């Protein structure tokens, strides 16, 4: 998932995407441990997607704090 695609999503959608990616990462780690993972590069891709989502959520949180609205 590219940063542009992530930025187009709302906060609630990002929360769902983050939860989905974390669950997918858990499943991939489990498959790696049982030697059933065909493509180990998927782990890296999912970790990076999680990092992108968290970064954009953090940017939005900071922007809300600067503008004076929202929770700290």
N, CA, C and O of each residue as an XYZ file, in Angstrom:
288
protein
N       0.835     -1.169      0.000
C       0.000      0.000      0.000
C       0.888      1.243      0.000
O       1.830      1.345      0.786
N       0.583      2.166     -0.871
C       1.384      3.380     -0.968
C       0.843      4.446     -0.025
O      -0.319      4.409      0.379
N       1.703      5.390      0.315
C       1.328      6.451      1.244
C       0.147      7.256      0.705
O      -0.720      7.664      1.478
N       0.099      7.487     -0.589
C      -1.009      8.240     -1.184
C      -2.338      7.516     -0.969
O      -3.353      8.143     -0.666
N      -2.322      6.208     -1.126
C      -3.534      5.414     -0.919
C      -3.963      5.476      0.540
O      -5.156      5.548      0.835
N      -3.007      5.450      1.445
C      -3.309      5.485      2.871
C      -3.869      6.842      3.250
O      -4.809      6.923      4.040
N      -3.306      7.909      2.701
C      -3.773      9.255      3.023
C      -5.210      9.487      2.572
O      -5.910     10.318      3.150
N      -5.658      8.766      1.552
C      -7.022      8.916      1.055
C      -8.057      8.293      1.991
O      -9.247      8.585      1.874
N      -7.621      7.441      2.915
C      -8.534      6.768      3.821
C      -8.802      7.635      5.050
O      -7.971      8.457      5.436
N      -9.958      7.442      5.650
C     -10.299      8.158      6.879
C      -9.650      7.494      8.084
O      -9.062      6.417      7.975
N      -9.763      8.147      9.228
C      -9.146      7.622     10.452
C      -9.720      6.261     10.838
O      -8.975      5.359     11.220
N     -11.030      6.111     10.739
C     -11.663      4.835     11.098
C     -11.198      3.727     10.159
O     -10.901      2.617     10.602
N     -11.134      4.026      8.870
C     -10.667      3.036      7.899
C      -9.222      2.654      8.156
O      -8.842      1.491      8.020
N      -8.412      3.649      8.531
C      -7.016      3.363      8.839
C      -6.893      2.461     10.057
O      -6.037      1.578     10.105
N      -7.747      2.687     11.032
C      -7.747      1.820     12.213
C      -8.046      0.376     11.842
O      -7.422     -0.552     12.356
N      -9.012      0.198     10.940
C      -9.344     -1.160     10.479
C      -8.197     -1.755      9.671
O      -7.862     -2.928      9.840
N      -7.599     -0.961      8.800
C      -6.466     -1.440      8.003
C      -5.308     -1.851      8.899
O      -4.669     -2.877      8.665
N      -5.036     -1.050      9.926
C      -3.956     -1.352     10.852
C      -4.220     -2.673     11.559
O      -3.322     -3.507     11.670
N      -5.426     -2.865     12.029
C      -5.772     -4.119     12.704
C      -5.642     -5.299     11.748
O      -5.142     -6.357     12.130
N      -6.093     -5.120     10.493
C      -5.983     -6.192      9.501
C      -4.526     -6.544      9.210
O      -4.166     -7.717      9.118
N      -3.696     -5.511      9.066
C      -2.277     -5.742      8.778
C      -1.571     -6.435      9.940
O      -0.730     -7.308      9.728
N      -1.916     -6.043     11.170
C      -1.302     -6.683     12.336
C      -1.688     -8.158     12.416
O      -0.858     -9.007     12.739
N      -2.953     -8.454     12.120
C      -3.400     -9.843     12.115
C      -2.692    -10.629     11.013
O      -2.282    -11.771     11.221
N      -2.554    -10.015      9.849
C      -1.857    -10.665      8.740
C      -0.397    -10.915      9.092
O       0.145    -11.970      8.763
N       0.245     -9.959      9.755
C       1.631    -10.132     10.180
C       1.746    -11.295     11.164
O       2.679    -12.093     11.074
N       0.809    -11.394     12.098
C       0.813    -12.504     13.048
C       0.725    -13.840     12.320
O       1.462    -14.777     12.627
N      -0.184    -13.915     11.356
C      -0.355    -15.171     10.601
C       0.897    -15.509      9.793
O       1.299    -16.670      9.722
N       1.510    -14.495      9.187
C       2.725    -14.741      8.417
C       3.869    -15.200      9.313
O       4.637    -16.083      8.931
N       3.991    -14.615     10.493
C       5.034    -15.050     11.429
C       4.807    -16.490     11.856
O       5.755    -17.262     11.995
N       3.565    -16.844     12.061
C       3.243    -18.214     12.442
C       3.606    -19.171     11.314
O       4.180    -20.232     11.555
N       3.271    -18.796     10.085
C       3.607    -19.639      8.933
C       5.114    -19.750      8.751
O       5.614    -20.801      8.349
N       5.848    -18.666      9.046
C       7.306    -18.720      8.949
C       7.864    -19.697      9.979
O       8.794    -20.447      9.683
N       7.307    -19.691     11.170
C       7.785    -20.575     12.231
C       7.533    -22.039     11.904
O       8.290    -22.911     12.329
N       6.480    -22.310     11.155
C       6.164    -23.692     10.793
C       6.707    -24.064      9.414
O       6.376    -25.116      8.866
N       7.547    -23.184      8.863
C       8.196    -23.419      7.568
C       7.211    -23.538      6.406
O       7.480    -24.256      5.444
N       6.079    -22.846      6.482
C       5.095    -22.886      5.403
C       5.017    -21.576      4.629
O       4.155    -21.421      3.764
N       5.900    -20.636      4.927
C       5.864    -19.335      4.275
C       6.634    -19.416      2.960
O       7.839    -19.670      2.950
N       5.925    -19.197      1.849
C       6.558    -19.296      0.533
C       7.403    -18.064      0.214
O       8.482    -18.183     -0.365
N       6.911    -16.880      0.592
C       7.584    -15.643      0.231
C       7.916    -14.826      1.490
O       7.056    -14.102      1.992
N       9.136    -14.931      1.998
C       9.493    -14.222      3.220
C       9.484    -12.696      3.073
O       9.460    -11.983      4.076
N       9.503    -12.196      1.856
C       9.465    -10.741      1.636
C       8.122    -10.140      2.032
O       8.015     -8.930      2.228
N       7.101    -10.980      2.149
C       5.794    -10.478      2.574
C       5.858     -9.906      3.980
O       5.170     -8.931      4.282
N       6.670    -10.495      4.840
C       6.815     -9.987      6.203
C       7.294     -8.541      6.182
O       6.754     -7.693      6.893
N       8.286     -8.266      5.384
C       8.840     -6.915      5.287
C       7.804     -5.939      4.744
O       7.672     -4.820      5.240
N       7.071     -6.370      3.721
C       6.053     -5.518      3.110
C       4.964     -5.155      4.122
O       4.555     -3.997      4.208
N       4.502     -6.128      4.874
C       3.446     -5.888      5.851
C       3.947     -4.986      6.973
O       3.230     -4.084      7.409
N       5.174     -5.219      7.446
C       5.742     -4.360      8.492
C       5.839     -2.916      8.020
O       5.566     -1.990      8.784
N       6.221     -2.724      6.782
C       6.322     -1.368      6.235
C       4.950     -0.723      6.075
O       4.795      0.476      6.307
N       3.955     -1.515      5.678
C       2.587     -0.987      5.587
C       2.105     -0.524      6.961
O       1.489      0.535      7.087
N       2.389     -1.326      7.990
C       2.000     -0.964      9.354
C       2.679      0.343      9.749
O       2.045      1.227     10.323
N       3.962      0.463      9.443
C       4.698      1.682      9.784
C       4.125      2.892      9.054
O       4.010      3.965      9.646
N       3.765      2.744      7.784
C       3.178      3.854      7.027
C       1.854      4.293      7.639
O       1.599      5.487      7.796
N       1.013      3.320      7.983
C      -0.286      3.644      8.567
C      -0.104      4.366      9.886
O      -0.757      5.380     10.138
N       0.783      3.851     10.735
C       1.017      4.493     12.030
C       1.572      5.901     11.860
O       1.206      6.805     12.611
N       2.446      6.095     10.890
C       3.029      7.413     10.642
C       1.957      8.407     10.233
O       1.928      9.529     10.738
N       1.093      8.017      9.342
C       0.043      8.924      8.869
C      -0.960      9.220      9.970
O      -1.428     10.352     10.091
N      -1.300      8.212     10.779
C      -2.189      8.466     11.915
C      -1.542      9.448     12.890
O      -2.222     10.325     13.423
N      -0.256      9.313     13.126
C       0.459     10.217     14.022
C       0.494     11.633     13.446
O       0.296     12.603     14.178
N       0.745     11.755     12.148
C       0.746     13.072     11.510
C      -0.605     13.756     11.676
O      -0.677     14.947     11.977
N      -1.664     12.996     11.479
C      -3.001     13.566     11.614
C      -3.275     13.989     13.052
O      -3.874     15.038     13.292
N      -2.838     13.176     14.005
C      -3.033     13.510     15.414
C      -2.299     14.802     15.762
O      -2.841     15.661     16.457
N      -1.069     14.938     15.280
C      -0.302     16.152     15.533
C      -0.962     17.373     14.892
O      -0.985     18.450     15.489
N      -1.489     17.213     13.703
C      -2.154     18.317     13.012
C      -3.394     18.769     13.777
O      -3.665     19.965     13.884
N      -4.144     17.806     14.305
C      -5.331     18.167     15.099
C      -4.928     18.922     16.361
O      -5.597     19.876     16.757
N      -3.840     18.498     16.990
C      -3.376     19.169     18.197
C      -2.916     20.587     17.884
O      -3.174     21.508     18.659
N      -2.242     20.769     16.762
C      -1.791     22.117     16.367
C      -2.958     23.043     16.074
O      -2.917     24.233     16.390
N      -3.999     22.486     15.466
C      -5.141     23.326     15.110
C      -6.051     23.596     16.310
O      -6.990     24.387     16.212
N      -5.777     22.947     17.431
C      -6.532     23.222     18.657
C      -7.714     22.307     18.865
O      -8.393     22.426     19.885
N      -7.988     21.415     17.964
C      -9.127     20.511     18.127
C      -8.663     19.100     18.435
O      -7.486     18.775     18.277
N      -9.568     18.283     18.864
C      -9.261     16.885     19.119
C      -8.647     16.631     20.464
O      -8.377     17.548     21.240
N      -8.434     15.360     20.720
C      -7.848     14.937     21.997
C      -6.345     14.937     21.909
O      -5.799     14.715     20.828
N      -5.654     15.179     23.005
C      -4.181     15.132     23.000
C      -3.654     13.734     22.913
O      -2.440     13.531     22.899
